[in-house]
Amino acid sequence: MRIGTFKETYVADAALFDSRTQHVWLGIAAVLLVAFPFVASDYWLYLACLIAINVASSTGLNILTGYTGLVSLGQAAFMGLGAYTVAILQARWGTPLLLNLLAGGFVAMVGGMVVGIPSLRVKGLYLAIVTIAASFIAHFLFANFSITGGTTGLSMQPGQLFGAVLDTSFRLYWLIVPVTVLMLLGAANLFRTRIGRAFIAIRDRDISAEVLGIPLLQYKLLSFGLSSFYAGVAGGLWAYFFRVVTPESFPLSLSIFFLAAIIVGGMGSILGGVLGAVFMTLVPEVLKLIVDLLPGGTNLTVFLSPVRLVIFGALIIGFLVFEPLGLAEMWRRTRRFFHLWPFRN
Amino acid sequence: MMDWAYLFEISLTGIASGGLYALAALAFVMVYKATRVVNIAIGEMLMAGAYLFFTFAAMWSLPLWLAIPAAVLASGLLGAVIERTMIRPLLGEPPISAFMVTVGLGSVLVGLVEMVWSADQRRLPDFMPSKPIMVGDAFLAPKVFWGAVIAAVFIAAVLLVFRYWRGGVALRATASDQGAAYSVGINVPRVFSLAWVVSAMLAAVSGIIVGSIGGISSSMGVFGLSVLVVVIVGGLDSVLGALVAGVLVGLVEALAGAYLGGEYKLLATFIVLVAILMARPYGLFGTREIERL
């Protein structure tokens, strides 16, 4: 039985992971993450990398939408900015991988800040529509600039890290997952700092935040920038993973996917972003499995993509209507049950 | 040297298709005014109306005078179901929740349409006169012209109905102050339903027109993006704004499409959107909300 908390020092109170149990579980998770590639098949490794990329991007969106309260439908466009930057750097100049990733992140960050400029004047849903505009403008730029290879896009060589050529899912796993874990830790820590607290204040009521001395434009831009930085790095990882970047790689529906992921997972919670991204990435795969298992599976594959759309939409609606705080809240409930057991919650 | 006749022709087409945008935007504004829900699935609701019409007219081969009202009524029913199952439970939640629900709704509608009717492009039966329309020397595609005329008639009808009909008055009262409307005996939840039903019906009408001009397919929802631009440019809660911005966006799209190329259409509209929002954050005629602590 583990009831409540009993903190004796400020350090303990401010700790990111506060209990012994949590440390143990995190240790187990880390060991599992390290062991996973040695036991998993190629298909599962592929999925793991994809999930990690989506986790990184949806965590970024969570900073912006979940914590700062600025709804964005442009996350995919910022991913695209990162992916194109990485692809151009890698294909033209062959600069080192980590440098490319950072550059991708920073280019996306600048893009995000430019898109964020209207955020002081334009509020709420108007802003969401402005970000849709941004994603169309980005798509147009990708498709019509010569440096991005036009509609055919860019293809690139596999990246190299410490002399190893990253051409299999197994090797890419060692790039993608650690980067994602680092970014997750960064995001989790962000909300223990002045900046993260300011974001939360802006989300809760932006006028009172301003009265409290938080410069709104500066922090909103910062939030846009950080979120896009995450998207840019995720996009860069995406580029190394698929090695082909086209304007169609980052459609508006991908932005909606990320927004859906944080809704399903739970807005304003790091764990929520992770759970949501994992869940949403796995849903289509599980569907595919079910269709394969059903009798007459080949006829049903025609239905796969519409069914996916319906389930995708139904998940968003269902979570918003029945569980607005998402999977993270379910997780919290489960945890609370064990904390308080044998007493009722 | 500029070809003025060509410019005139393009502008006419643009204004005519702007009429269609205005009709769809009216459907959007109706819901927003009454329920404060940004219905991003407006394009998909258009599509649903068009497909219902397709089913009644082409698959069950009902006569047109029966198929069109049937499709419109069925859409109204769809609107009622949507309001009851998805929007009503979210009353009192932050506006973003309802917004996201309509995002999900759009996805569900597209998926359903692809399941039932497949993703292929279909043609709606012709019901508009096909004699070319000449305005001076300029040629105007008959379908576009008649579509605009029908849209204009509907817009006028809706405006009149909501000016004088009790339900319309109730809707406008709810829009301006929910609490006050409640206290003078207006059944606000009923008004919410009404708004969704009427909006879905209007969307169905414009879906039928849009579909008979350009054919129907499961990607018709893209039309909704332009409609979204229209309502944002006009101001979310302004009927007048929807009309003006509809014509404006139609014009911009037609000009961009003619002089720059088809891929510039959406780009141009979105640039107009950003430019106008930077100058007027609540759109051209939107209500400026006063925020207090």
mmCIF file of C-alpha atoms in Angstrom, chain B residues 48-54 56 66-77 200-201 204-205 208:
data_model
loop_
_atom_site.group_PDB
_atom_site.id
_atom_site.type_symbol
_atom_site.label_atom_id
_atom_site.label_comp_id
_atom_site.label_asym_id
_atom_site.label_seq_id
_atom_site.Cartn_x
_atom_site.Cartn_y
_atom_site.Cartn_z
ATOM 1 C CA ALA B 48 -23.019 14.006 -47.230
ATOM 2 C CA GLY B 49 -25.903 16.021 -48.684
ATOM 3 C CA ALA B 50 -24.596 15.575 -52.206
ATOM 4 C CA TYR B 51 -24.219 11.818 -51.735
ATOM 5 C CA LEU B 52 -27.691 11.494 -50.289
ATOM 6 C CA PHE B 53 -29.029 13.283 -53.342
ATOM 7 C CA PHE B 54 -26.962 10.971 -55.532
ATOM 8 C CA PHE B 56 -32.038 9.156 -54.146
ATOM 9 C CA LEU B 66 -38.746 14.265 -54.702
ATOM 10 C CA ALA B 67 -35.028 13.503 -54.557
ATOM 11 C CA ILE B 68 -33.877 17.005 -53.677
ATOM 12 C CA PRO B 69 -36.239 17.554 -50.726
ATOM 13 C CA ALA B 70 -35.574 14.006 -49.541
ATOM 14 C CA ALA B 71 -31.830 14.602 -49.558
ATOM 15 C CA VAL B 72 -32.263 17.907 -47.759
ATOM 16 C CA LEU B 73 -34.540 16.386 -45.128
ATOM 17 C CA ALA B 74 -32.223 13.425 -44.609
ATOM 18 C CA SER B 75 -29.352 15.864 -44.109
ATOM 19 C CA GLY B 76 -31.429 17.744 -41.585
ATOM 20 C CA LEU B 77 -31.910 14.499 -39.722
ATOM 21 C CA ALA B 200 -27.123 20.687 -42.309
ATOM 22 C CA MET B 201 -29.994 21.387 -44.714
ATOM 23 C CA ALA B 204 -26.983 19.800 -48.335
ATOM 24 C CA VAL B 205 -28.397 22.362 -50.763
ATOM 25 C CA ILE B 208 -26.069 19.371 -54.332
#
